[in-house]
Amino acid sequence: MEKRFIYADNAATTAVSEEVLESMLPYFREDYGNASSIYKLGRDAQKAVETAREKVANAIGADPREIFFTSCGSESDNWAIKGTADLMAGKGKKHIITSVFEHHAVLHTTEYLEKHGFEVTYIPVSDKGLIDPQDIKNAIREDTALVTIMYANNEIGTIQPIDEIAAICREKGVLFHTDAVQAVGHVNIDVHKQGIDMLSLSGHKIHAQKGIGALYVRKGINLPNLIHGGGQERGKRAGTENVPAIVGLGTAIEIATRDIDAKNAVITPLRNKLIDGILKLPYTRLNGDRDKRLPGNLNISIEGIEGESLLLMLDMNGICASSGSACTSGSLDPSHVLLSIGLKHEVAHGSMRLSIEENITDEDVDYILEVVPKVVERLRSMSPVWEKMMKGEKYE
Ligand SMILES: *Cc1c(COP(=O)(O)O)cnc(C)c1O
């Protein structure tokens, strides 16, 4: 078996594509003007920013004036949530509804607000990783300021019933925000048709660079300014525009949302082949609903192994994947997402996420399906937990 390099962690970040990079380069070189300057060099930069804004708007069914560029998905989430909290607190509304398995850009923001007089309801998710819109309906109160529910989960890829949730919020007169960082480019989105009030997206998950994002804010919602200063972003987020990054986001989102259905038709069978292949191993389970999930996502728990060891051994075989442990934070706590769908700690620890895209080949898939069982067998053969399991002993 010849070693390959397979990047299967597109949910963590993506490579800047050639087309994106090419579209950005002129704004580093000859078109370096400040978008606020009135001479041609500045006006050209301004034009480029507005063209990118139109592209972002078109990609999600918004009006360009509803798009604000930010520095990342996390910033968009923070602005939407804290901004709405500010806006609504004045009207005596200090209750927020979210879910237990949001990205930390949302959860840590709502936790911050809890320390500042807000009450937050965390909606549970089913063992399939799905939110029941009825739970949202039941949680809405007179003083609910905002419902914020992610469009697609970053770890297990499950796609939430956003239309139903948005309809409930609309009916109850509550603002609805969605973190769509993982969904954009993989799911067809039309914010106006779907009744979404605010939506966060990020460039580096769709082949633009790291450090650029956008927030869609429906016309009529007057979020407080995020950064005070100059008149950029209609005065709401001051600071000289990052023109190359904005242009790159425009190119990236245009490409990412162009042929979503065709792309998904290519990825889904390959993803399913991977799922079926890995699930042939004993004591494995697929995390998250099989059908209501992002086409490129698979998340599988493999009992008797440690996720980190698995990742290191996959890396030695040229495969970049991710696990269910929050090793990034330096803690060994298993992922809050995997716990939220009812996994035991030790099972959550042995989890692996692959996030693939349409550039993956059938040969790549075969390679992964050769490597993973070998690595798992090796790790299990060294694992005291596995040994106990095989002897039928209980392990904790
Ligand atoms: C990556 C991600 C974010 C954060 O986006 P950044 O641009 O990295 O700040 C937020 N939410 C979800 C669901 C993500 O996957």
Short mmCIF file of C-alpha atoms and ligand atoms in Angstrom, two decimals:
data_model
loop_
_atom_site.label_atom_id
_atom_site.label_comp_id
_atom_site.label_asym_id
_atom_site.label_seq_id
_atom_site.Cartn_x
_atom_site.Cartn_y
_atom_site.Cartn_z
CA MET A 1 0.00 0.00 0.00
CA GLU A 2 1.54 3.25 -1.11
CA LYS A 3 1.36 6.06 1.41
CA ARG A 4 -0.91 8.94 0.49
CA PHE A 5 -1.59 12.37 1.90
CA ILE A 6 -5.26 12.88 2.57
CA TYR A 7 -6.59 16.01 4.20
CA ALA A 8 -9.84 14.91 5.83
CA ASP A 9 -10.28 17.76 8.29
CA ASN A 10 -12.10 20.38 6.24
CA ALA A 11 -14.42 21.12 9.14
CA ALA A 12 -11.40 22.46 11.02
CA THR A 13 -10.17 24.60 8.17
CA THR A 14 -9.69 24.44 4.41
CA ALA A 15 -6.90 25.32 2.03
CA VAL A 16 -7.18 28.68 0.28
CA SER A 17 -8.10 27.73 -3.26
CA GLU A 18 -6.13 28.87 -6.28
CA GLU A 19 -9.06 30.93 -7.60
CA VAL A 20 -9.51 32.63 -4.24
CA LEU A 21 -5.82 33.46 -3.96
CA GLU A 22 -5.69 34.77 -7.55
CA SER A 23 -8.65 37.07 -6.89
CA MET A 24 -6.96 38.46 -3.77
CA LEU A 25 -3.48 39.13 -5.13
CA PRO A 26 -4.23 42.40 -6.98
CA TYR A 27 -5.45 43.92 -3.71
CA PHE A 28 -2.06 43.34 -2.10
CA ARG A 29 -0.13 44.60 -5.10
CA GLU A 30 -1.46 47.28 -7.43
CA ASP A 31 -4.92 47.90 -5.87
CA TYR A 32 -3.75 48.54 -2.33
CA GLY A 33 -5.90 51.62 -1.78
CA ASN A 34 -7.89 52.37 1.35
CA ALA A 35 -11.55 51.76 0.54
CA SER A 36 -12.42 55.06 2.22
CA SER A 37 -10.16 57.19 0.01
CA ILE A 38 -11.78 59.22 -2.75
CA TYR A 39 -9.18 58.86 -5.51
CA LYS A 40 -9.47 56.03 -7.99
CA LEU A 41 -7.20 53.63 -6.10
CA GLY A 42 -9.49 53.94 -3.09
CA ARG A 43 -12.68 53.79 -5.12
CA ASP A 44 -11.46 50.59 -6.77
CA ALA A 45 -10.92 49.01 -3.38
CA GLN A 46 -14.37 50.18 -2.31
CA LYS A 47 -15.87 48.67 -5.46
CA ALA A 48 -14.15 45.36 -4.77
CA VAL A 49 -15.54 45.31 -1.23
CA GLU A 50 -19.06 46.01 -2.47
CA THR A 51 -18.81 43.36 -5.18
CA ALA A 52 -17.76 40.84 -2.54
CA ARG A 53 -20.68 41.95 -0.36
CA GLU A 54 -23.05 41.26 -3.25
CA LYS A 55 -21.54 37.81 -3.71
CA VAL A 56 -21.98 36.95 -0.05
CA ALA A 57 -25.54 38.28 -0.13
CA ASN A 58 -26.40 36.34 -3.30
CA ALA A 59 -24.99 33.15 -1.85
CA ILE A 60 -27.44 33.18 1.07
CA GLY A 61 -30.42 35.02 -0.41
CA ALA A 62 -29.80 38.28 1.44
CA ASP A 63 -29.65 41.92 0.41
CA PRO A 64 -26.07 43.30 0.23
CA ARG A 65 -26.97 45.92 2.81
CA GLU A 66 -27.70 43.13 5.25
CA ILE A 67 -24.11 41.79 5.09
CA PHE A 68 -21.42 42.99 7.50
CA PHE A 69 -17.85 41.78 7.18
CA THR A 70 -16.20 40.62 10.38
CA SER A 71 -12.86 39.04 11.25
CA CYS A 72 -14.21 35.50 11.71
CA GLY A 73 -17.14 33.26 12.49
CA SER A 74 -16.54 33.67 16.22
CA GLU A 75 -16.78 37.44 15.92
CA SER A 76 -20.03 37.13 13.97
CA ASP A 77 -21.51 34.89 16.67
CA ASN A 78 -20.37 37.24 19.43
CA TRP A 79 -21.80 40.28 17.71
CA ALA A 80 -25.15 38.67 16.92
CA ILE A 81 -25.64 37.35 20.45
CA LYS A 82 -24.19 40.14 22.58
CA GLY A 83 -25.58 42.76 20.23
CA THR A 84 -29.09 41.33 20.44
CA ALA A 85 -28.73 40.96 24.20
CA ASP A 86 -27.85 44.66 24.44
CA LEU A 87 -30.65 45.64 22.12
CA MET A 88 -33.33 43.62 23.90
CA ALA A 89 -32.23 44.21 27.49
CA GLY A 90 -33.52 47.73 27.03
CA LYS A 91 -36.93 46.23 26.34
CA GLY A 92 -36.74 44.10 29.46
CA LYS A 93 -36.00 40.91 27.53
CA LYS A 94 -33.16 39.05 29.17
CA HIS A 95 -33.73 35.42 28.24
CA ILE A 96 -31.82 33.56 25.53
CA ILE A 97 -32.41 30.12 24.08
CA THR A 98 -29.63 28.06 22.57
CA SER A 99 -28.64 24.39 22.48
CA VAL A 100 -26.21 22.34 24.54
CA PHE A 101 -24.07 21.41 21.54
CA GLU A 102 -23.31 24.78 19.97
CA HIS A 103 -19.80 25.85 19.03
CA HIS A 104 -17.91 27.49 21.89
CA ALA A 105 -18.15 30.83 20.09
CA VAL A 106 -21.84 30.66 21.02
CA LEU A 107 -21.71 28.76 24.33
CA HIS A 108 -18.98 30.86 25.89
CA THR A 109 -20.83 33.98 24.79
CA THR A 110 -24.09 32.90 26.41
CA GLU A 111 -22.14 31.88 29.55
CA TYR A 112 -20.68 35.38 29.63
CA LEU A 113 -24.16 36.85 29.37
CA GLU A 114 -25.35 34.63 32.22
CA LYS A 115 -22.79 36.38 34.39
CA HIS A 116 -24.30 39.67 33.31
CA GLY A 117 -27.90 39.15 34.29
CA PHE A 118 -29.21 37.07 31.39
CA GLU A 119 -30.95 33.77 31.76
CA VAL A 120 -30.12 31.10 29.21
CA THR A 121 -32.04 27.94 28.35
CA TYR A 122 -29.91 25.19 26.84
CA ILE A 123 -32.05 22.92 24.67
CA PRO A 124 -30.94 19.28 24.72
CA VAL A 125 -30.39 17.28 21.54
CA SER A 126 -31.57 13.78 20.72
CA ASP A 127 -29.25 10.78 20.58
CA LYS A 128 -29.16 11.39 16.80
CA GLY A 129 -27.83 14.91 17.37
CA LEU A 130 -31.01 16.72 16.36
CA ILE A 131 -32.98 19.46 18.03
CA ASP A 132 -36.73 19.13 18.36
CA PRO A 133 -38.33 22.45 17.31
CA GLN A 134 -41.12 21.75 19.77
CA ASP A 135 -38.57 22.10 22.60
CA ILE A 136 -37.75 25.58 21.33
CA LYS A 137 -41.41 26.49 21.16
CA ASN A 138 -41.93 25.34 24.73
CA ALA A 139 -38.91 27.27 25.96
CA ILE A 140 -39.92 30.64 24.48
CA ARG A 141 -41.15 33.11 27.10
CA GLU A 142 -42.45 36.66 27.19
CA ASP A 143 -38.94 37.89 27.94
CA THR A 144 -37.08 35.81 25.36
CA ALA A 145 -34.70 38.07 23.44
CA LEU A 146 -33.08 35.59 21.09
CA VAL A 147 -32.99 32.02 19.89
CA THR A 148 -29.60 30.96 18.56
CA ILE A 149 -29.29 27.46 17.08
CA MET A 150 -26.49 26.25 14.85
CA TYR A 151 -27.36 25.25 11.29
CA ALA A 152 -25.06 22.23 11.18
CA ASN A 153 -22.96 20.85 13.98
CA ASN A 154 -19.21 21.09 13.50
CA GLU A 155 -18.38 17.74 15.09
CA ILE A 156 -21.14 15.35 14.11
CA GLY A 157 -22.39 17.25 11.07
CA THR A 158 -26.07 17.01 11.89
CA ILE A 159 -28.27 19.53 10.10
CA GLN A 160 -30.92 21.10 12.30
CA PRO A 161 -34.55 21.81 11.37
CA ILE A 162 -33.78 25.47 10.80
CA ASP A 163 -36.94 26.28 8.80
CA GLU A 164 -39.23 25.01 11.54
CA ILE A 165 -37.27 26.77 14.26
CA ALA A 166 -37.24 30.03 12.30
CA ALA A 167 -41.00 29.76 11.72
CA ILE A 168 -41.64 29.27 15.43
CA CYS A 169 -39.49 32.28 16.30
CA ARG A 170 -41.21 34.41 13.69
CA GLU A 171 -44.62 33.41 15.00
CA LYS A 172 -43.61 34.23 18.58
CA GLY A 173 -41.88 37.47 17.60
CA VAL A 174 -38.46 36.34 18.83
CA LEU A 175 -35.25 37.04 16.91
CA PHE A 176 -33.52 34.00 15.44
CA HIS A 177 -29.78 33.71 14.83
CA THR A 178 -28.00 30.70 13.35
CA ASP A 179 -24.32 29.84 13.33
CA ALA A 180 -24.09 28.55 9.76
CA VAL A 181 -20.29 28.37 9.60
CA GLN A 182 -20.40 24.63 8.81
CA ALA A 183 -23.47 24.79 6.61
CA VAL A 184 -22.54 27.46 4.07
CA GLY A 185 -21.37 25.83 0.85
CA HIS A 186 -22.83 22.45 1.80
CA VAL A 187 -26.52 23.24 2.26
CA ASN A 188 -28.66 25.56 0.12
CA ILE A 189 -29.48 28.59 2.23
CA ASP A 190 -31.97 31.38 1.56
CA VAL A 191 -32.22 33.55 4.65
CA HIS A 192 -35.26 35.52 3.50
CA LYS A 193 -37.27 32.49 2.43
CA GLN A 194 -36.27 30.60 5.55
CA GLY A 195 -37.09 33.46 7.90
CA ILE A 196 -33.60 33.69 9.40
CA ASP A 197 -32.92 37.00 11.18
CA MET A 198 -29.16 36.69 11.63
CA LEU A 199 -26.58 34.26 10.26
CA SER A 200 -22.86 33.83 10.92
CA LEU A 201 -20.41 32.53 8.36
CA SER A 202 -16.66 32.17 8.12
CA GLY A 203 -14.20 32.27 5.23
CA HIS A 204 -11.67 29.66 6.22
CA LYS A 205 -14.20 26.83 6.22
CA ILE A 206 -14.96 27.46 2.54
CA HIS A 207 -11.48 27.93 1.02
CA ALA A 208 -11.00 31.61 1.83
CA GLN A 209 -8.30 32.66 4.26
CA LYS A 210 -8.44 32.53 8.05
CA GLY A 211 -9.52 35.76 9.70
CA ILE A 212 -12.49 36.79 7.58
CA GLY A 213 -16.17 36.25 8.23
CA ALA A 214 -19.53 37.88 7.82
CA LEU A 215 -22.72 38.43 9.71
CA TYR A 216 -26.05 38.73 7.95
CA VAL A 217 -28.46 40.94 9.87
CA ARG A 218 -31.98 41.24 8.52
CA LYS A 219 -33.01 44.75 7.54
CA GLY A 220 -34.79 46.44 10.42
CA ILE A 221 -32.71 44.90 13.19
CA ASN A 222 -30.53 47.63 14.56
CA LEU A 223 -27.67 45.80 16.26
CA PRO A 224 -25.44 48.07 18.34
CA ASN A 225 -22.08 48.94 16.80
CA LEU A 226 -19.43 46.35 17.39
CA ILE A 227 -16.35 48.51 16.88
CA HIS A 228 -16.55 52.27 17.34
CA GLY A 229 -14.45 54.37 15.03
CA GLY A 230 -14.74 55.24 11.38
CA GLY A 231 -17.68 54.77 9.08
CA GLN A 232 -16.76 51.35 7.71
CA GLU A 233 -19.46 48.69 7.51
CA ARG A 234 -22.08 51.41 7.72
CA GLY A 235 -20.53 52.64 10.93
CA LYS A 236 -21.24 49.41 12.76
CA ARG A 237 -17.85 47.80 12.62
CA ALA A 238 -15.13 50.38 12.26
CA GLY A 239 -11.62 49.66 11.07
CA THR A 240 -10.06 49.88 7.62
CA GLU A 241 -11.43 47.05 5.54
CA ASN A 242 -9.30 43.97 4.96
CA VAL A 243 -9.84 44.29 1.23
CA PRO A 244 -7.94 41.18 0.03
CA ALA A 245 -9.62 38.96 2.62
CA ILE A 246 -13.05 40.36 1.80
CA VAL A 247 -12.48 39.86 -1.93
CA GLY A 248 -11.30 36.31 -1.21
CA LEU A 249 -14.44 35.59 0.82
CA GLY A 250 -16.56 36.83 -2.07
CA THR A 251 -14.81 34.52 -4.53
CA ALA A 252 -14.89 31.59 -2.11
CA ILE A 253 -18.58 31.82 -1.27
CA GLU A 254 -19.52 32.22 -4.91
CA ILE A 255 -17.67 29.03 -5.78
CA ALA A 256 -18.80 27.14 -2.67
CA THR A 257 -22.48 27.78 -3.27
CA ARG A 258 -22.49 27.36 -7.04
CA ASP A 259 -23.20 23.65 -7.51
CA ILE A 260 -24.03 22.44 -4.03
CA ASP A 261 -26.32 19.63 -5.18
CA ALA A 262 -23.88 18.34 -7.79
CA LYS A 263 -21.02 18.47 -5.29
CA ASN A 264 -23.03 16.64 -2.67
CA ALA A 265 -23.98 13.96 -5.18
CA VAL A 266 -20.28 13.22 -5.55
CA ILE A 267 -19.32 13.35 -1.88
CA THR A 268 -22.23 11.54 -0.27
CA PRO A 269 -21.61 8.05 -1.74
CA LEU A 270 -17.91 8.29 -0.89
CA ARG A 271 -18.76 9.40 2.62
CA ASN A 272 -21.22 6.51 2.94
CA LYS A 273 -18.61 4.07 1.72
CA LEU A 274 -16.29 5.30 4.46
CA ILE A 275 -19.01 4.99 7.10
CA ASP A 276 -19.98 1.48 6.05
CA GLY A 277 -16.34 0.42 5.78
CA ILE A 278 -15.35 1.68 9.22
CA LEU A 279 -18.53 0.42 10.87
CA LYS A 280 -17.53 -3.11 9.84
CA LEU A 281 -15.10 -2.95 12.74
CA PRO A 282 -16.71 -4.37 15.88
CA TYR A 283 -17.72 -1.98 18.68
CA THR A 284 -18.06 1.09 16.53
CA ARG A 285 -20.96 3.49 16.10
CA LEU A 286 -21.82 6.39 13.85
CA ASN A 287 -22.44 9.58 15.80
CA GLY A 288 -25.27 11.76 14.54
CA ASP A 289 -28.17 11.04 12.23
CA ARG A 290 -27.06 9.25 9.09
CA ASP A 291 -29.20 11.22 6.64
CA LYS A 292 -29.66 14.65 8.23
CA ARG A 293 -25.96 15.34 8.17
CA LEU A 294 -23.44 17.29 6.14
CA PRO A 295 -22.48 15.26 3.08
CA GLY A 296 -18.77 15.33 3.92
CA ASN A 297 -18.99 14.53 7.61
CA LEU A 298 -18.53 11.27 9.40
CA ASN A 299 -17.97 10.90 13.11
CA ILE A 300 -17.43 7.43 14.47
CA SER A 301 -16.75 6.15 17.96
CA ILE A 302 -14.37 3.24 18.15
CA GLU A 303 -14.41 1.56 21.54
CA GLY A 304 -11.23 0.47 23.24
CA ILE A 305 -8.99 3.16 21.79
CA GLU A 306 -7.98 6.74 22.54
CA GLY A 307 -8.89 9.28 19.88
CA GLU A 308 -5.55 11.07 20.20
CA SER A 309 -3.52 7.93 19.60
CA LEU A 310 -5.66 7.13 16.61
CA LEU A 311 -5.09 10.59 15.15
CA LEU A 312 -1.34 10.36 15.62
CA MET A 313 -1.21 7.01 13.90
CA LEU A 314 -3.42 8.24 11.08
CA ASP A 315 -1.08 11.20 10.73
CA MET A 316 1.88 8.85 10.39
CA ASN A 317 -0.06 7.31 7.52
CA GLY A 318 -0.67 10.68 5.90
CA ILE A 319 -4.29 11.10 6.98
CA CYS A 320 -5.36 14.32 8.72
CA ALA A 321 -8.43 13.74 10.91
CA SER A 322 -9.84 15.06 14.13
CA SER A 323 -11.12 13.48 17.32
CA GLY A 324 -13.84 13.94 19.87
CA SER A 325 -11.67 15.16 22.69
CA ALA A 326 -11.17 18.80 23.39
CA CYS A 327 -7.41 18.41 23.40
CA THR A 328 -7.07 21.94 22.05
CA SER A 329 -8.06 23.36 25.41
CA GLY A 330 -5.36 21.30 27.09
CA SER A 331 -7.98 19.34 28.98
CA LEU A 332 -8.87 15.75 28.43
CA ASP A 333 -12.57 16.36 28.78
CA PRO A 334 -14.40 14.64 25.98
CA SER A 335 -16.29 16.78 23.54
CA HIS A 336 -19.46 18.41 24.88
CA VAL A 337 -21.09 17.52 21.56
CA LEU A 338 -20.49 13.78 21.93
CA LEU A 339 -21.62 13.87 25.57
CA SER A 340 -24.75 15.76 24.51
CA ILE A 341 -25.89 12.84 22.35
CA GLY A 342 -25.49 10.52 25.29
CA LEU A 343 -22.07 8.94 24.76
CA LYS A 344 -20.20 7.72 27.81
CA HIS A 345 -16.92 9.49 28.46
CA GLU A 346 -14.78 6.51 27.46
CA VAL A 347 -16.69 6.04 24.21
CA ALA A 348 -16.52 9.74 23.36
CA HIS A 349 -12.75 9.59 23.91
CA GLY A 350 -12.38 7.05 21.14
CA SER A 351 -14.02 9.11 18.43
CA MET A 352 -12.83 10.25 15.06
CA ARG A 353 -14.20 12.88 12.70
CA LEU A 354 -13.39 12.88 9.02
CA SER A 355 -14.59 15.84 6.98
CA ILE A 356 -14.06 15.27 3.29
CA GLU A 357 -14.76 17.25 0.15
CA GLU A 358 -15.44 16.47 -3.48
CA ASN A 359 -11.73 16.37 -4.33
CA ILE A 360 -11.41 13.06 -2.46
CA THR A 361 -10.98 10.10 -4.79
CA ASP A 362 -12.23 6.56 -4.61
CA GLU A 363 -8.59 5.50 -4.17
CA ASP A 364 -8.28 7.84 -1.18
CA VAL A 365 -11.35 6.26 0.36
CA ASP A 366 -9.91 2.77 -0.20
CA TYR A 367 -6.65 3.89 1.37
CA ILE A 368 -8.44 5.21 4.48
CA LEU A 369 -10.38 1.96 4.69
CA GLU A 370 -7.13 0.04 4.61
CA VAL A 371 -5.34 2.19 7.17
CA VAL A 372 -8.06 2.68 9.78
CA PRO A 373 -8.73 -1.02 10.59
CA LYS A 374 -4.99 -1.73 10.81
CA VAL A 375 -4.39 1.18 13.15
CA VAL A 376 -7.43 0.34 15.26
CA GLU A 377 -6.35 -3.27 15.58
CA ARG A 378 -2.89 -2.20 16.63
CA LEU A 379 -4.20 0.27 19.23
CA ARG A 380 -6.71 -2.19 20.59
CA SER A 381 -4.03 -4.84 20.94
CA MET A 382 -2.17 -2.46 23.27
CA SER A 383 -5.23 -1.23 25.14
CA PRO A 384 -6.00 -2.44 28.67
CA VAL A 385 -9.55 -1.13 28.25
CA TRP A 386 -10.05 -3.28 25.17
CA GLU A 387 -8.58 -6.29 26.93
CA LYS A 388 -11.06 -5.88 29.76
CA MET A 389 -13.91 -5.42 27.32
CA MET A 390 -13.02 -8.61 25.51
CA LYS A 391 -12.95 -10.49 28.80
CA GLY A 392 -16.43 -9.19 29.39
CA GLU A 393 -15.37 -7.08 32.35
CA LYS A 394 -17.06 -3.83 33.00
CA TYR A 395 -14.91 -0.80 32.48
CA GLU A 396 -15.47 2.78 33.55
C1 LIG B 1 -15.18 27.18 12.81
C2 LIG B 1 -16.49 27.48 13.45
C3 LIG B 1 -16.70 28.70 14.10
C4 LIG B 1 -15.62 29.71 14.28
O1 LIG B 1 -15.24 30.33 13.08
P1 LIG B 1 -13.84 31.11 13.07
O2 LIG B 1 -13.84 31.83 11.77
O3 LIG B 1 -12.78 30.07 13.17
O4 LIG B 1 -13.86 32.02 14.24
C5 LIG B 1 -17.93 28.95 14.64
N1 LIG B 1 -18.91 28.04 14.55
C6 LIG B 1 -18.75 26.86 13.92
C7 LIG B 1 -19.89 25.92 13.85
C8 LIG B 1 -17.54 26.54 13.37
O5 LIG B 1 -17.37 25.35 12.79
#
